[in-house]
């Protein structure tokens, strides 16, 4: 290899590195915990959060929550709200159980630089992040409920500057501490094991929009196991959620 060719290859490699470092923001996946009940409190306290990204409603989970009186915080998108009127009606009929919060208007990751996260294209600019957050809140207001106070972006990953912007728009950002269903792609057994192992103060994330996935069956089994153990379920609006990365303070 000639010195000239070697130098130009080096320069090319360097410029490729600079291009990727310049474009892609470092992403954060914040955690969230609720205030633990403590040893004298009983079986412990967890918050169940369920994402309704798009698609349909997993009625196995919805029925189990209603039948067993398990409160949950549901993160809904504008897309999901439009297509699941019946499920929304059931949730609205049980305001003691269901708190509906903002999962964005169109399920676009709240990342203000152009990149792909789990194959989903990010919002790509500050304006687009703002539009995603505000359109999600507007869709919820249009569905006649109380104004949302929490936001969780698609994929639950954020650029640091997007976190700051979402806070300025008036929302707390809902991370989690137990990934219950691996994006609804885990089997029933592993999902049940993960959710059933939640500890005092944990915030569980799973999905309520994939009725054909095995994970949904595991969500129900895991929740019933927690209830059996004497765990109390709280919603984000009645718990003091503490997140890292500037998501709640
Ligand atoms: Zn989602």
Short mmCIF file of C-alpha atoms and ligand atoms in Angstrom, two decimals:
data_model
loop_
_atom_site.label_atom_id
_atom_site.label_comp_id
_atom_site.label_asym_id
_atom_site.label_seq_id
_atom_site.Cartn_x
_atom_site.Cartn_y
_atom_site.Cartn_z
CA UNK A 1 0.00 0.00 0.00
CA UNK A 2 1.40 3.41 -0.91
CA UNK A 3 1.72 6.06 1.76
CA UNK A 4 -0.68 8.29 -0.14
CA UNK A 5 -3.43 5.64 -0.30
CA UNK A 6 -2.96 4.74 3.35
CA UNK A 7 -3.26 8.41 4.34
CA UNK A 8 -6.38 8.95 2.32
CA UNK A 9 -8.00 5.80 3.79
CA UNK A 10 -7.16 7.10 7.26
CA UNK A 11 -8.69 10.45 6.45
CA UNK A 12 -11.81 8.74 5.14
CA UNK A 13 -12.17 6.63 8.28
CA UNK A 14 -11.73 9.72 10.44
CA UNK A 15 -14.34 11.70 8.55
CA UNK A 16 -16.82 8.78 8.77
CA UNK A 17 -16.26 8.65 12.50
CA UNK A 18 -16.74 12.40 12.82
CA UNK A 19 -19.94 12.25 10.75
CA UNK A 20 -21.54 9.56 12.90
CA UNK A 21 -20.43 11.19 16.15
CA UNK A 22 -21.81 14.52 14.96
CA UNK A 23 -25.22 13.23 13.90
CA UNK A 24 -26.28 10.73 16.54
CA UNK A 25 -27.04 12.04 20.02
CA UNK A 26 -26.17 9.86 23.00
CA UNK A 27 -29.48 8.41 24.07
CA UNK A 28 -30.71 8.10 27.63
CA UNK A 29 -33.13 5.46 28.93
CA UNK A 30 -34.12 7.02 32.26
CA UNK A 31 -35.25 5.01 35.25
CA UNK A 32 -38.23 5.77 37.48
CA UNK A 33 -39.07 4.52 40.96
CA UNK A 34 -41.97 5.27 43.28
CA UNK A 35 -41.51 5.88 46.99
CA UNK A 36 -41.15 2.45 48.60
CA UNK A 37 -43.68 1.43 51.21
CA UNK A 38 -40.92 0.26 53.56
CA UNK A 39 -40.67 -2.79 55.79
CA UNK A 40 -43.50 -1.94 58.19
CA UNK A 41 -45.87 -1.04 55.35
CA UNK A 42 -46.79 -4.54 54.21
CA UNK A 43 -46.14 -6.29 50.93
CA UNK A 44 -44.64 -3.33 49.13
CA UNK A 45 -45.78 -0.89 46.46
CA UNK A 46 -45.26 -0.93 42.69
CA UNK A 47 -46.52 1.17 39.79
CA UNK A 48 -47.76 -0.65 36.69
CA UNK A 49 -47.36 1.35 33.47
CA UNK A 50 -48.69 -0.04 30.19
CA UNK A 51 -47.96 1.42 26.77
CA UNK A 52 -50.61 1.58 24.05
CA UNK A 53 -48.33 2.47 21.14
CA UNK A 54 -50.71 1.77 18.28
CA UNK A 55 -52.63 -1.28 17.06
CA UNK A 56 -55.34 -2.83 19.20
CA UNK A 57 -56.18 -3.59 22.83
CA UNK A 58 -55.10 -6.69 24.75
CA UNK A 59 -58.41 -7.45 26.43
CA UNK A 60 -56.78 -10.26 28.46
CA UNK A 61 -54.88 -7.54 30.35
CA UNK A 62 -57.70 -4.97 30.42
CA UNK A 63 -60.21 -7.50 31.83
CA UNK A 64 -57.72 -8.78 34.42
CA UNK A 65 -57.11 -5.23 35.66
CA UNK A 66 -60.84 -4.51 35.98
CA UNK A 67 -61.72 -7.91 37.50
CA UNK A 68 -58.88 -7.80 40.06
CA UNK A 69 -59.11 -4.06 40.69
CA UNK A 70 -55.47 -3.41 39.79
CA UNK A 71 -54.79 0.29 39.09
CA UNK A 72 -52.54 1.15 36.14
CA UNK A 73 -51.13 4.13 34.29
CA UNK A 74 -51.76 3.73 30.55
CA UNK A 75 -49.52 5.61 28.11
CA UNK A 76 -51.60 6.14 24.96
CA UNK A 77 -50.77 7.63 21.57
CA UNK A 78 -53.09 9.69 19.41
CA UNK A 79 -53.08 6.81 16.90
CA UNK A 80 -54.19 4.25 19.51
CA UNK A 81 -56.90 6.55 20.95
CA UNK A 82 -58.47 6.94 17.52
CA UNK A 83 -58.71 3.18 16.90
CA UNK A 84 -59.70 1.87 20.34
CA UNK A 85 -62.78 3.80 21.40
CA UNK A 86 -64.30 0.79 23.17
CA UNK A 87 -61.24 0.23 25.37
CA UNK A 88 -61.02 3.97 26.13
CA UNK A 89 -64.66 3.88 27.23
CA UNK A 90 -63.93 0.99 29.62
CA UNK A 91 -60.94 2.86 31.07
CA UNK A 92 -62.94 6.08 31.46
CA UNK A 93 -65.69 4.10 33.22
CA UNK A 94 -63.14 3.15 35.91
CA UNK A 95 -61.38 6.42 36.81
CA UNK A 96 -60.34 4.85 40.13
CA UNK A 97 -58.28 2.27 38.20
CA UNK A 98 -57.01 3.93 35.04
CA UNK A 99 -54.89 7.02 34.60
CA UNK A 100 -54.29 7.90 30.93
CA UNK A 101 -51.04 9.66 30.10
CA UNK A 102 -49.19 10.92 27.02
CA UNK A 103 -47.27 8.48 24.76
CA UNK A 104 -47.10 11.00 21.90
CA UNK A 105 -49.29 11.85 18.95
CA UNK A 106 -47.76 9.49 16.40
CA UNK A 107 -45.39 7.20 18.36
CA UNK A 108 -42.22 8.92 17.19
CA UNK A 109 -39.12 8.74 19.46
CA UNK A 110 -38.48 12.00 21.34
CA UNK A 111 -34.96 12.40 20.01
CA UNK A 112 -34.15 15.72 18.36
CA UNK A 113 -31.39 14.51 16.03
CA UNK A 114 -32.11 12.30 12.99
CA UNK A 115 -31.40 8.66 13.84
CA UNK A 116 -33.13 5.30 14.16
CA UNK A 117 -33.95 3.65 17.49
CA UNK A 118 -35.00 -0.03 17.32
CA UNK A 119 -35.67 0.63 13.63
CA UNK A 120 -38.01 3.57 14.31
CA UNK A 121 -37.02 6.94 12.85
CA UNK A 122 -36.59 9.63 15.51
CA UNK A 123 -38.47 12.95 15.52
CA UNK A 124 -35.19 14.42 14.28
CA UNK A 125 -35.53 18.08 15.36
CA UNK A 126 -36.62 20.06 18.43
CA UNK A 127 -39.77 21.23 16.60
CA UNK A 128 -40.73 17.65 15.74
CA UNK A 129 -40.23 16.52 19.37
CA UNK A 130 -42.46 19.38 20.53
CA UNK A 131 -45.13 18.46 17.95
CA UNK A 132 -45.07 14.80 19.09
CA UNK A 133 -45.52 15.77 22.77
CA UNK A 134 -48.18 18.43 22.17
CA UNK A 135 -50.20 16.36 19.67
CA UNK A 136 -50.28 13.48 22.17
CA UNK A 137 -51.62 15.79 24.88
CA UNK A 138 -54.16 17.30 22.46
CA UNK A 139 -55.42 13.83 21.49
CA UNK A 140 -56.00 13.00 25.16
CA UNK A 141 -57.78 16.32 25.76
CA UNK A 142 -59.93 15.58 22.69
CA UNK A 143 -60.88 12.21 24.21
CA UNK A 144 -62.40 14.11 27.13
CA UNK A 145 -60.16 13.18 30.02
CA UNK A 146 -58.04 15.14 32.48
CA UNK A 147 -54.92 16.80 31.06
CA UNK A 148 -51.90 14.45 31.07
CA UNK A 149 -48.99 15.25 33.38
CA UNK A 150 -46.59 12.48 32.38
CA UNK A 151 -44.96 11.78 29.03
CA UNK A 152 -43.23 8.67 27.79
CA UNK A 153 -41.74 8.77 24.31
CA UNK A 154 -41.81 5.90 21.83
CA UNK A 155 -38.96 3.44 22.66
CA UNK A 156 -38.55 5.23 26.07
CA UNK A 157 -35.21 6.68 24.90
CA UNK A 158 -34.42 10.40 24.70
CA UNK A 159 -31.69 12.81 23.79
CA UNK A 160 -30.73 14.97 26.81
CA UNK A 161 -31.92 18.16 25.09
CA UNK A 162 -35.29 16.54 24.33
CA UNK A 163 -35.67 15.69 28.04
CA UNK A 164 -35.08 19.35 28.92
CA UNK A 165 -37.64 20.48 26.34
CA UNK A 166 -40.34 18.02 27.49
CA UNK A 167 -39.85 19.25 31.06
CA UNK A 168 -40.24 22.86 29.85
CA UNK A 169 -43.51 21.84 28.16
CA UNK A 170 -44.73 20.89 31.64
CA UNK A 171 -44.47 17.09 31.63
CA UNK A 172 -42.63 14.70 33.89
CA UNK A 173 -40.94 11.91 31.95
CA UNK A 174 -41.87 8.34 32.82
CA UNK A 175 -38.91 6.01 32.88
CA UNK A 176 -39.22 2.57 34.48
CA UNK A 177 -37.22 0.11 36.57
CA UNK A 178 -38.58 -3.28 35.44
CA UNK A 179 -38.81 -4.08 31.73
CA UNK A 180 -41.70 -6.50 32.07
CA UNK A 181 -42.29 -7.75 28.53
CA UNK A 182 -39.27 -6.72 26.43
CA UNK A 183 -41.34 -4.59 24.07
CA UNK A 184 -44.08 -7.28 24.17
CA UNK A 185 -41.70 -9.70 22.41
CA UNK A 186 -40.91 -12.01 25.34
CA UNK A 187 -42.66 -15.30 25.98
CA UNK A 188 -45.41 -15.65 28.58
CA UNK A 189 -43.19 -17.46 31.11
CA UNK A 190 -40.32 -14.95 31.09
CA UNK A 191 -42.76 -12.00 31.19
CA UNK A 192 -44.56 -13.51 34.21
CA UNK A 193 -41.21 -14.14 35.91
CA UNK A 194 -39.96 -10.56 35.41
CA UNK A 195 -43.20 -8.88 36.56
CA UNK A 196 -43.67 -11.32 39.46
CA UNK A 197 -40.16 -10.43 40.68
CA UNK A 198 -40.88 -6.66 41.01
CA UNK A 199 -39.77 -5.18 44.33
CA UNK A 200 -41.07 -2.42 46.62
CA UNK A 201 -40.74 0.90 44.73
CA UNK A 202 -40.44 -0.56 41.22
CA UNK A 203 -42.10 0.92 38.13
CA UNK A 204 -43.01 -1.83 35.65
CA UNK A 205 -43.33 -1.22 31.90
CA UNK A 206 -45.26 -3.58 29.60
CA UNK A 207 -47.65 -3.26 26.63
CA UNK A 208 -51.44 -3.41 26.36
CA UNK A 209 -51.67 -3.11 22.56
CA UNK A 210 -50.54 -6.55 21.32
CA UNK A 211 -53.47 -8.96 21.84
CA UNK A 212 -51.86 -11.71 19.71
CA UNK A 213 -48.54 -11.82 21.58
CA UNK A 214 -47.79 -14.46 24.23
CA UNK A 215 -46.33 -11.74 26.48
CA UNK A 216 -49.83 -10.48 27.35
CA UNK A 217 -50.68 -13.75 29.06
CA UNK A 218 -47.46 -13.41 31.09
CA UNK A 219 -48.39 -9.85 32.10
CA UNK A 220 -51.62 -11.14 33.65
CA UNK A 221 -49.88 -14.04 35.42
CA UNK A 222 -47.14 -11.79 36.79
CA UNK A 223 -49.63 -9.22 38.11
CA UNK A 224 -51.75 -11.86 39.81
CA UNK A 225 -48.59 -13.27 41.46
CA UNK A 226 -47.73 -9.80 42.80
CA UNK A 227 -51.25 -9.29 44.09
CA UNK A 228 -51.10 -12.71 45.75
CA UNK A 229 -47.92 -11.62 47.57
CA UNK A 230 -49.76 -8.60 49.00
CA UNK A 231 -48.19 -5.98 46.73
CA UNK A 232 -50.08 -2.66 46.47
CA UNK A 233 -50.42 -1.07 43.02
CA UNK A 234 -50.19 2.70 42.67
CA UNK A 235 -50.59 5.00 39.69
CA UNK A 236 -48.11 7.70 38.78
CA UNK A 237 -50.55 10.45 39.80
CA UNK A 238 -50.73 9.15 43.37
CA UNK A 239 -47.10 8.18 43.85
CA UNK A 240 -44.02 10.33 44.28
CA UNK A 241 -42.09 9.13 41.25
CA UNK A 242 -38.37 9.85 41.27
CA UNK A 243 -36.52 9.57 37.98
CA UNK A 244 -32.89 10.15 37.01
CA UNK A 245 -31.44 12.22 34.13
CA UNK A 246 -33.53 15.26 35.10
CA UNK A 247 -36.82 13.56 34.19
CA UNK A 248 -38.85 14.46 37.31
CA UNK A 249 -37.03 17.20 39.24
ZN1 LIG B 1 -44.71 2.66 22.59
#
